[in-house]
Coordinates of C-alpha atoms in Angstrom, one line a residue:
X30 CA -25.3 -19.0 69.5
X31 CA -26.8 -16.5 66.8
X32 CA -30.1 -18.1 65.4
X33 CA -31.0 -15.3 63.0
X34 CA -32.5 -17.0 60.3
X35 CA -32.1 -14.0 57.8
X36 CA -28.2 -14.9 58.1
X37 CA -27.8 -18.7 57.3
X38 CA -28.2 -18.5 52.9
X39 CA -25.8 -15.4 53.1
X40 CA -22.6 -17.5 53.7
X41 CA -22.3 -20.1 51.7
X42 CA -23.6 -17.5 48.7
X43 CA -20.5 -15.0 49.6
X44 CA -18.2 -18.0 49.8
X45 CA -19.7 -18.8 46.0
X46 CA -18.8 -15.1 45.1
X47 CA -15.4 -15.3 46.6
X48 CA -14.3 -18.0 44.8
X49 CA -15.4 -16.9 42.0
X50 CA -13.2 -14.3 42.4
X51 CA -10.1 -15.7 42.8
X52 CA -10.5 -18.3 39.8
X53 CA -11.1 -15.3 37.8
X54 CA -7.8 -13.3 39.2
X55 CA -5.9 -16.7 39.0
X56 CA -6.9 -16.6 35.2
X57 CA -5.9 -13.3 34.7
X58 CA -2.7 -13.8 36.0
X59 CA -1.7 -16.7 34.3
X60 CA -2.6 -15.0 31.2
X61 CA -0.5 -12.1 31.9
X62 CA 2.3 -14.4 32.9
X63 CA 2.1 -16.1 29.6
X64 CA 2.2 -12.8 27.1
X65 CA 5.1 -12.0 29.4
X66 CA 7.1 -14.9 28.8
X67 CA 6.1 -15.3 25.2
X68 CA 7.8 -11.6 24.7
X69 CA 10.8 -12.0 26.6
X70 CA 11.8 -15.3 24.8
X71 CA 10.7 -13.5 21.2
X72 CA 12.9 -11.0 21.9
X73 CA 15.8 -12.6 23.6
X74 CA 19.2 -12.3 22.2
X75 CA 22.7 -14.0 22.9
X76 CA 25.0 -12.4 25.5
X77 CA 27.6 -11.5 22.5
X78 CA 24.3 -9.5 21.0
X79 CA 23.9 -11.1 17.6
X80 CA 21.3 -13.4 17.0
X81 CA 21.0 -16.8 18.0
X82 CA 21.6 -20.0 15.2
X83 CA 21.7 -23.2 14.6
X84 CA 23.9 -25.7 12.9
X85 CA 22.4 -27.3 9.6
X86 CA 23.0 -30.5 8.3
X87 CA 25.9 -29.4 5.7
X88 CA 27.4 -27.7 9.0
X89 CA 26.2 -24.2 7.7
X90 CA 25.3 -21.8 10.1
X91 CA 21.9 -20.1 10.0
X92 CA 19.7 -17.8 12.3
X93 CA 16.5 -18.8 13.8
X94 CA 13.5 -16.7 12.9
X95 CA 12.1 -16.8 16.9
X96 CA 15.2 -15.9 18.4
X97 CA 16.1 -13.5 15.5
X98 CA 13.4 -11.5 15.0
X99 CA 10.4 -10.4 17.3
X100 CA 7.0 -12.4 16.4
X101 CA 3.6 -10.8 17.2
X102 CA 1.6 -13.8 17.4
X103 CA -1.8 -11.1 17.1
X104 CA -1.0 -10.2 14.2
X105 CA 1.4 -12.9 13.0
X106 CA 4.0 -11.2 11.9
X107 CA 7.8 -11.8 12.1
X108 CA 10.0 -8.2 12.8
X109 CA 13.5 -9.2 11.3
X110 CA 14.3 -5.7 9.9
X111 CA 17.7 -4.2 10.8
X112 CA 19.2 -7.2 12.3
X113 CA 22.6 -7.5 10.6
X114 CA 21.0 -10.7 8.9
X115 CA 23.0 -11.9 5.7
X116 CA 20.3 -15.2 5.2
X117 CA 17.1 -15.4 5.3
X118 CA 16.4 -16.9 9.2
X119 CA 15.1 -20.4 9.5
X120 CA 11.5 -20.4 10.2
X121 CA 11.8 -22.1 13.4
X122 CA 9.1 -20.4 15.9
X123 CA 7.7 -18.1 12.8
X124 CA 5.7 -21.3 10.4
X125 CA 2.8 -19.7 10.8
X126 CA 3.7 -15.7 9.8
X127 CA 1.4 -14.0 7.8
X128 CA 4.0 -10.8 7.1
X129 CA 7.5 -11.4 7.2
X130 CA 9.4 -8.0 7.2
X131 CA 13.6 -8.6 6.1
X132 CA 14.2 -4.9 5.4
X133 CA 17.5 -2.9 6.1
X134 CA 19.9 -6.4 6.2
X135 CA 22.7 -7.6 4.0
X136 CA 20.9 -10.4 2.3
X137 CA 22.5 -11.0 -1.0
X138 CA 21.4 -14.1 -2.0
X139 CA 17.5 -15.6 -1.9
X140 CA 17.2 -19.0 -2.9
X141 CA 14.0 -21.5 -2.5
X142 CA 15.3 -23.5 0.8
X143 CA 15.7 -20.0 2.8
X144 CA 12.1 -19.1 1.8
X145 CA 10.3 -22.7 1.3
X146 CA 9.7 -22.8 5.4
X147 CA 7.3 -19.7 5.0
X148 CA 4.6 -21.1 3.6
X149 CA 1.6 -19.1 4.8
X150 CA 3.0 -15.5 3.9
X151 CA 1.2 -13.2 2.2
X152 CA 3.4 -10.4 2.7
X153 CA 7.3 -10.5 2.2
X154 CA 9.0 -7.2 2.4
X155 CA 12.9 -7.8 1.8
X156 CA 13.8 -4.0 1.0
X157 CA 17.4 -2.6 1.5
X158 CA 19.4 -5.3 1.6
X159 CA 22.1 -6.1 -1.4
X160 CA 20.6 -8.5 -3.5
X161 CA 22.0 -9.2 -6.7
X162 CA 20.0 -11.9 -8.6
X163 CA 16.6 -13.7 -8.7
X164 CA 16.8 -17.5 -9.7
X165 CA 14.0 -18.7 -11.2
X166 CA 11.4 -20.8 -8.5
X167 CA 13.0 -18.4 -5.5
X168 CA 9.3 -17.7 -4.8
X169 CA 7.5 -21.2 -5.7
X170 CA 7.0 -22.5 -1.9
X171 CA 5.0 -19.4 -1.0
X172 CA 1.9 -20.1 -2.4
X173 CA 0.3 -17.8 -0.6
X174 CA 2.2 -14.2 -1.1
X175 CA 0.0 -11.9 -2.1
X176 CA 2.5 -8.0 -1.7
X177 CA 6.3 -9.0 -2.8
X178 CA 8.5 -6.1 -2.0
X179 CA 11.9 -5.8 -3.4
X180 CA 12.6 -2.4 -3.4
X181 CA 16.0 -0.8 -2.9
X182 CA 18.3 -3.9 -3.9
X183 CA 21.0 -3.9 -6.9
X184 CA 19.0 -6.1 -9.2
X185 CA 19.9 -5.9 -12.5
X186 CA 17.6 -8.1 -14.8
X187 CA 14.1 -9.8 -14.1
X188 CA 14.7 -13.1 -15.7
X189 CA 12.0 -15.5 -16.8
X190 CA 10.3 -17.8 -14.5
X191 CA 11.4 -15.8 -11.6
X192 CA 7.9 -15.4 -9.7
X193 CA 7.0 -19.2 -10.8
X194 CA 4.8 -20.5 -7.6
X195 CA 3.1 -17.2 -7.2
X196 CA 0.9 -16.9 -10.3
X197 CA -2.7 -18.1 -8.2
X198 CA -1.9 -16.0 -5.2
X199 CA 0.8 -12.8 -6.3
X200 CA -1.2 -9.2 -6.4
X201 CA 1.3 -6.4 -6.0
X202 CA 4.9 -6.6 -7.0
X203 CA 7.4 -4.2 -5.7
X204 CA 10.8 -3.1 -7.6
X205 CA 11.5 0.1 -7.6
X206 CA 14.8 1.7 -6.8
X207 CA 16.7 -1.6 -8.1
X208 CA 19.3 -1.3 -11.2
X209 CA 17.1 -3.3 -13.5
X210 CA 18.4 -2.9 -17.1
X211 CA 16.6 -5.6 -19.0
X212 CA 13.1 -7.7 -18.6
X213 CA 13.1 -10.5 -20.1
X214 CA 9.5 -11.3 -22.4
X215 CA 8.8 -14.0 -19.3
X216 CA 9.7 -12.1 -16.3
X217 CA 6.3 -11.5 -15.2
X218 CA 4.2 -14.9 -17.3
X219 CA 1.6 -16.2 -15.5
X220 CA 0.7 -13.6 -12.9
X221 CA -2.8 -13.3 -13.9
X222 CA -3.7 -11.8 -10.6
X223 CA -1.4 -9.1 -10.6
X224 CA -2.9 -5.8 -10.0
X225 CA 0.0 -3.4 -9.3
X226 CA 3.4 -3.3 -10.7
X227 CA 6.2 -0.9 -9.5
X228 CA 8.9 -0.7 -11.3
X229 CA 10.2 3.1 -10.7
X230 CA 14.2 4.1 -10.6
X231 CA 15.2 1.7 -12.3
X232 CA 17.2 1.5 -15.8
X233 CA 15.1 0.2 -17.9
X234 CA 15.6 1.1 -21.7
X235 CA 13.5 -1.1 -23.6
X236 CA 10.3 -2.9 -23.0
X237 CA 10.0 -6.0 -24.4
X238 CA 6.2 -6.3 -26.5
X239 CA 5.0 -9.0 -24.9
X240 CA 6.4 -8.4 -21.0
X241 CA 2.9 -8.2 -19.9
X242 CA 0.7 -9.8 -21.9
X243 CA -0.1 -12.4 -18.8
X244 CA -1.6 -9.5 -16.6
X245 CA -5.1 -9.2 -17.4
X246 CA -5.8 -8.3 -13.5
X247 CA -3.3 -5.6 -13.7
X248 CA -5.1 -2.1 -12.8
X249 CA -1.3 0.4 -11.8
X250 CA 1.7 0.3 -13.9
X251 CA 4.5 2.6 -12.7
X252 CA 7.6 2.9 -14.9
X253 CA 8.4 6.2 -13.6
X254 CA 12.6 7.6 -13.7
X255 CA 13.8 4.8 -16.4
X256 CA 15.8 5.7 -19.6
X257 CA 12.8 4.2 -21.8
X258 CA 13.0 6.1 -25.0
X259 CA 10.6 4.2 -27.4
X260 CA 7.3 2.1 -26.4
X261 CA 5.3 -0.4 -28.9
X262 CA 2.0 0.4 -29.7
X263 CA 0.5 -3.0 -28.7
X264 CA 2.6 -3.2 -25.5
X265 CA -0.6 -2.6 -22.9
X266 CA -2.9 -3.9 -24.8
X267 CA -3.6 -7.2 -23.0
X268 CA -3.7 -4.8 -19.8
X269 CA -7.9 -4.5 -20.0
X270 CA -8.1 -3.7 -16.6
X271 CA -5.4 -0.7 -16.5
X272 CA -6.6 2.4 -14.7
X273 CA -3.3 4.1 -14.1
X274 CA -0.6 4.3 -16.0
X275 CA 2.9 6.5 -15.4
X276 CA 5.7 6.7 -17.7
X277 CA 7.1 9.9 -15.7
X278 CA 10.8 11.3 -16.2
X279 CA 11.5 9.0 -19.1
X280 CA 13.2 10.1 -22.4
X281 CA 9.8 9.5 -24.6
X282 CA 9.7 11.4 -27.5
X283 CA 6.4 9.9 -29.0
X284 CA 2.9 8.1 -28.2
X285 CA 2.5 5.6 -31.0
X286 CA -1.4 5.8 -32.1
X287 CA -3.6 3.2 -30.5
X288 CA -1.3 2.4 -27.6
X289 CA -4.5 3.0 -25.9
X290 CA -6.4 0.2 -27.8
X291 CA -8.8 -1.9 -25.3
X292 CA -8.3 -0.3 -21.8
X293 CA -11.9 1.0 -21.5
X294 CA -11.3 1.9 -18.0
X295 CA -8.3 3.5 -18.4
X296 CA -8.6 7.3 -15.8
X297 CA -4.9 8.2 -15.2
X298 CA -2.2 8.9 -17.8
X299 CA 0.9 10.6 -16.4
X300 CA 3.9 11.1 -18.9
X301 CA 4.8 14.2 -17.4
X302 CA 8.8 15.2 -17.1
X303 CA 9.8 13.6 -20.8
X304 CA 10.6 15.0 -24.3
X305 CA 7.2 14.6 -26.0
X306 CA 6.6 18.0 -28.9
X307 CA 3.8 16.4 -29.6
X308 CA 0.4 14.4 -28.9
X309 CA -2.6 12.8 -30.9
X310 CA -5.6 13.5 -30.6
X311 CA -7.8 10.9 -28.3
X312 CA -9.2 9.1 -30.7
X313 CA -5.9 8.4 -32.5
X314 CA -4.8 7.1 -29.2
X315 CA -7.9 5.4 -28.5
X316 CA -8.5 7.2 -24.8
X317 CA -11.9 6.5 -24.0
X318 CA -14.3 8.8 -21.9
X319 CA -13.7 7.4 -18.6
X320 CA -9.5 9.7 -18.5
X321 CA -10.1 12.1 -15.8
X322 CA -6.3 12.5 -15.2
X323 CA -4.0 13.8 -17.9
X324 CA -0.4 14.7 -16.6
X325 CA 2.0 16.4 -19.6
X326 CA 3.7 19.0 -17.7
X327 CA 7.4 19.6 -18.3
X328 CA 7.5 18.4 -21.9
X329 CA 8.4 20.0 -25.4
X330 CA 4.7 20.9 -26.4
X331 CA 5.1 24.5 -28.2
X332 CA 1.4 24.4 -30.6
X333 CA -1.8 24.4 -27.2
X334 CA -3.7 23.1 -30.6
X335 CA -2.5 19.7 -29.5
X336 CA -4.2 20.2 -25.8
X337 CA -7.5 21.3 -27.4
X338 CA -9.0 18.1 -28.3
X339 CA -8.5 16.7 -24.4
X340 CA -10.4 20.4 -22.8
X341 CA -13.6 18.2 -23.2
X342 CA -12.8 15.1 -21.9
X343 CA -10.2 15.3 -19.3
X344 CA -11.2 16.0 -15.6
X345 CA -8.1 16.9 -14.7
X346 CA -4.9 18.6 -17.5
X347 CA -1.5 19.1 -15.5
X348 CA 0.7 21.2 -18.6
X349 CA 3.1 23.6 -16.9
X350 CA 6.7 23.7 -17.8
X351 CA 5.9 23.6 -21.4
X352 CA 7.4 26.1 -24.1
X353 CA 4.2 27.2 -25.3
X354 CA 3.6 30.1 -28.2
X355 CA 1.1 32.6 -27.6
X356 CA -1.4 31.6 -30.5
X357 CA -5.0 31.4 -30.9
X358 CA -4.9 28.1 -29.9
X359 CA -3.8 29.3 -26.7
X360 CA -6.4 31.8 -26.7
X361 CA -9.1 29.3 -26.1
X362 CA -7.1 27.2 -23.6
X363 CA -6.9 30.8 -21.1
X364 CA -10.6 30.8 -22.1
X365 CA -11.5 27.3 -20.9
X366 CA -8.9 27.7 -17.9
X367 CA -10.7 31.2 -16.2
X368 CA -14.2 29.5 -16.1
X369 CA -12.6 26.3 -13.8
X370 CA -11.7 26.5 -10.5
X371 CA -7.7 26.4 -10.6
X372 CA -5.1 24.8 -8.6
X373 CA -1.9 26.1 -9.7
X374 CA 2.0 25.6 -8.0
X375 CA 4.2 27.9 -9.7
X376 CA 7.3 26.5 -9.6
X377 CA 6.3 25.7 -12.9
X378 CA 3.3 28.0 -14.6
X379 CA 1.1 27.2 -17.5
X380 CA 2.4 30.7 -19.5
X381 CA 3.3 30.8 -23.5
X382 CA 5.8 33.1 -25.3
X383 CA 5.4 36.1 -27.3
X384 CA 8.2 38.1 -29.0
X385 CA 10.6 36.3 -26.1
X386 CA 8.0 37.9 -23.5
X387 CA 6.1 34.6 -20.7
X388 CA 2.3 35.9 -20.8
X389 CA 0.9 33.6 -18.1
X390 CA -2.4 31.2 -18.7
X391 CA -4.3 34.7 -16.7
X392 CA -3.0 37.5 -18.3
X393 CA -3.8 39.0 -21.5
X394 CA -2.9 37.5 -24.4
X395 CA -1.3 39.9 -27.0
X396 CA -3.0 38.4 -30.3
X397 CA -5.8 39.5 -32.0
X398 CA -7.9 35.8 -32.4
X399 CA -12.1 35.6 -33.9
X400 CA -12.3 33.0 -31.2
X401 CA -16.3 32.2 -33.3
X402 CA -14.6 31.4 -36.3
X403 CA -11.1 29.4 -34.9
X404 CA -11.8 26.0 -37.0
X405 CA -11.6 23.5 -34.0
X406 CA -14.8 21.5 -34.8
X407 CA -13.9 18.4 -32.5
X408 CA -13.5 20.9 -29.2
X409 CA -16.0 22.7 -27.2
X410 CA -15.0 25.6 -26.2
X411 CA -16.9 25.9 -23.0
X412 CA -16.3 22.5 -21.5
X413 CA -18.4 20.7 -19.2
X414 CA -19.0 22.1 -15.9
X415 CA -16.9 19.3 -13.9
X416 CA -13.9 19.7 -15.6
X417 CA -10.6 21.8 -14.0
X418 CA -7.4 22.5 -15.1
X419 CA -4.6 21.6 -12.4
X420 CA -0.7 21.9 -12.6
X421 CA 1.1 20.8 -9.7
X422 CA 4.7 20.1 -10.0
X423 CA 5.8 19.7 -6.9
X424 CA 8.0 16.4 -6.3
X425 CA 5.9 15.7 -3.6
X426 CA 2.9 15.6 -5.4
X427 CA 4.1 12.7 -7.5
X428 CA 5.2 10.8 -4.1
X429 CA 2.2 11.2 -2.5
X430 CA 0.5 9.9 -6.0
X431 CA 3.0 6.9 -6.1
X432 CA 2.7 6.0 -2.4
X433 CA -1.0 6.2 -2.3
X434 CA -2.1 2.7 -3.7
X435 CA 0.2 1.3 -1.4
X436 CA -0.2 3.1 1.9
X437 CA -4.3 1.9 1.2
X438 CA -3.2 -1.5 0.7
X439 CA -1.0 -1.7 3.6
X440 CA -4.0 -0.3 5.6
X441 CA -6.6 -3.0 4.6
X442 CA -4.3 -5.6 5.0
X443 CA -3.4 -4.3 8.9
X444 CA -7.7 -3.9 9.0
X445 CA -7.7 -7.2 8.3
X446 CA -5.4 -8.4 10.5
X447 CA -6.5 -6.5 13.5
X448 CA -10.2 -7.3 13.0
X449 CA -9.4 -11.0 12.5
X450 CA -7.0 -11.5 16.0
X451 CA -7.0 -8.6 17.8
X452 CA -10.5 -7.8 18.0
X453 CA -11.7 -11.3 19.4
X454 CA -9.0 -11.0 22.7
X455 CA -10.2 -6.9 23.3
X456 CA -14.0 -8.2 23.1
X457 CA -12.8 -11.0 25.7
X458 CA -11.1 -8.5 28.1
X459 CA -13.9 -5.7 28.1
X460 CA -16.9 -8.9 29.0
X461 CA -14.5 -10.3 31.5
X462 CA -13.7 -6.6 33.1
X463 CA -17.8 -5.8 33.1
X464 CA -17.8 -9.7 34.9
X465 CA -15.7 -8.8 37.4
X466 CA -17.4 -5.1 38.0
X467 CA -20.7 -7.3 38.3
X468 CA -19.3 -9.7 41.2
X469 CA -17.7 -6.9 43.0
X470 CA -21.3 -4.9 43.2
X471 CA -23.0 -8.0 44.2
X472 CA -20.8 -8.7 46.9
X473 CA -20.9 -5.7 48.1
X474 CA -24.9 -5.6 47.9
X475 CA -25.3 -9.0 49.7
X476 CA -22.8 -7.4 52.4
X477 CA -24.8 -4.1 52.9
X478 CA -27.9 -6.2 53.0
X479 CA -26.6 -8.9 55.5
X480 CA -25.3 -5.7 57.8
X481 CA -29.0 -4.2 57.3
X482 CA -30.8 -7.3 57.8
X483 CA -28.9 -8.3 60.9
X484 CA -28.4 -5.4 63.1
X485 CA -29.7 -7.0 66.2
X486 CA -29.1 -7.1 69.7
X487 CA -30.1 -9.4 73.1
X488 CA -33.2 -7.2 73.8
X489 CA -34.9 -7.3 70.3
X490 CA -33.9 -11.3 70.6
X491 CA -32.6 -11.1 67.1
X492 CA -36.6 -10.5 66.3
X493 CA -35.4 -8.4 62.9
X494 CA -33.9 -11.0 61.7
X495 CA -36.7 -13.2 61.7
X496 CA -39.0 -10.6 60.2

């Protein structure tokens, strides 16, 4: 029998390591075998193909959320886009969703019941489908949504009271691409945490003065590709927070003075693609010194004496595309414009007319001007050093400026999510990989030591092991 007394604490430490070992592979395993099973049954469908549904108590039929969508429980979100869905699922299996995504269905109707189960959403995206109509209260048992998105629907009037339940928690509201017509003065009351408000290809001929009087948070308003024709001069003026502010490819054919009045922070101003011949000055307007955006390209301005007042204050002037005269006043704006550094696109140039001739904004101007004595007192005629003149025109420029606020806000939110749930299993798996590395080496040291330590044979009489 072996009496090497270097041997005897080595095996009941590398039957310690081995079990060790296999509680941590059984764990493993298990886990996998749960993320496995939790997958197939999110995704699992009936034999026919078309979601699975249950009978409700007025012997209606309606889908189930967990068998009619796909639910990332990371990230808590419910995948129900392009599923043929005409309801809104039941929220059986998806209670505690954070995003619920209904895009590209045939949902026609929302009412409170279908939505009431979702409780703890803060995103609900329910783009491309067919709805109609918004009953007042659809929204009042989601306390929590935070990004509504309604895009791409056939609705036709924002009534009053139709975002009642959502005025502590509602911050942008998506409705673009709709067939809105009309908003009532109520349609958005109470949403005093708004901050951005889409309301792009849409219909919309007439604002009603007080439509957003409630949203004091708000900081975008986009009312690009309506009919509007006419705004009130008090109409943003409860907006205090407004930075940016598009009335693009509208039918406006005057600014009022003062529409301005009270947004001290105030940056971006596009009306570009309208009818304006004309623009006050900034102080009739009441634009403070904060605009560094100034979009007016592809209007009726013919007399650059209307641009001269913004050369000093404006970061940024976008004014292609209009039918300018070759003037003096023009004379200082080419001036001003070859001291900047330019960005120009030019499908539509900054140029003026002469005698039926385009001079562009770099060539020479064929009028004889005494630029010293040109009576513009309120204008400097070399601006400040930071300022550049800009005229894009591209479409793609205003989708990329449209899309913007909520391609960052989508981004945080997804941040958010993946630092809060994803980021707690990933730490878990990398300290559990460098646990397992740490067994395997010290088996395999205790094995190299043992085989070392124990090399013996009858003539030494196991002697090295002793020693």
């Amino acid at each position: 029998m072996n009496t090497c007394t270097g041997v005897v604490p080595v095996i009941p430490r590398m039957r310690s390591v081995f079990i060790h070992l296999q509680i941590v592979y059984g764990v493993f395993v298990l886990q996998q075998y749960n993320i496995i099973s939790k997958a197939q049954t999110s995704m699992s469908f009936t034999e026919e193909g078309s979601p699975p549904a249950i009978q409700t108590d007025n012997n209606q039929t309606m889908q189930v959320c967990d068998k009619a969508c796909e639910y990332d429980s990371w990230f808590r979100r419910a995948y129900c886009n392009a599923r043929g869905l005409n309801k809104v699922p039941y929220p059986s299996g998806c209670e505690s969703s954070l995003t619920l995504e209904l895009q590209d269905n045939n949902i026609m109707v929302l009412v409170y019941e279908n939505l009431a189960g979702y409780k703890h959403v803060r995103t609900l995206d329910i783009s491309d489908n067919v709805i109609l109509k918004l009953e007042p209260g659809t929204f009042s048992g989601m306390s929590e949504l935070r990004n509504l998105v309604l895009n791409g629907n056939q609705l036709i009037n924002v009534s009053n009271g139709t975002f009642r339940g959502t005025e502590s928690s509602l911050e942008r509201l998506f409705l673009n691409n709709n067939r809105i017509r009309s908003l009532d003065e109520g349609a958005f009351t109470g949403l005093i945490k708004l901050r951005a408000l889409y309301l792009n290809d849409n219909e919309i001929n007439v604002l009603p003065i007080i439509v957003f009087d409630d949203l004091h948070m708000l900081e975008l308003l986009a009312l690009d590709t309506n009919k509007i024709r006419y705004v009130n001069n008090t109409i943003l003026h409860g907006l205090t927070m407004l930075r940016w502010v598009s009335l693009s490819r509208n039918d406006l054919e005057q600014i009022p003075n003062e529409f301005f009045l009270g947004l001290k922070t105030l940056s971006e101003v596009i009306f570009s693609f309208n009818n304006l011949a004309a623009i006050s000055t900034p102080a009739n307007l009441c634009i403070g010194q904060k605009l560094t955006l100034l979009d007016l390209q592809n209007n009726a301005i013919n007399d650059s004496d209307y641009i001269l007042p913004y050369l000093s204050i404006s970061v940024e002037l976008r004014l292609g595309g209009n039918p300018f005269v070759c003037n003096c006043g023009f004379r200082l704006l080419q001036d001003w414009y070859r001291n900047k550094s330019v960005v120009e696109y030019l499908d539509s140039p900054l140029q003026c007319t002469f005698n039926g001739t385009l001079v562009h904004i770099t060539s020479q101007l064929p009028v004889n001007c005494q630029i010293e004595t040109y009576n513009t007192p309120d204008v400097a005629v070399t601006p400040a050093p930071t300022t550049e003149i800009r005229i894009p025109t591209s479409e793609a420029d205003y989708v990329t400026t449209r899309a913007m606020h909520f391609i960052s806000t989508e981004n945080s939110i997804t941040t958010e999510s993946f630092q809060k749930h994803v980021m707690p299993t990933l730490t878990f798996a990398v300290l559990l990989l460098f646990f397992i590395l740490w067994l395997f080496k010290s088996s395999v040291s205790i094995i190299m030591w043992c085989k070392r330590k124990c090399q013996c044979d009858a003539s030494t009489n196991f002697q090295c092991c002793r020693n």
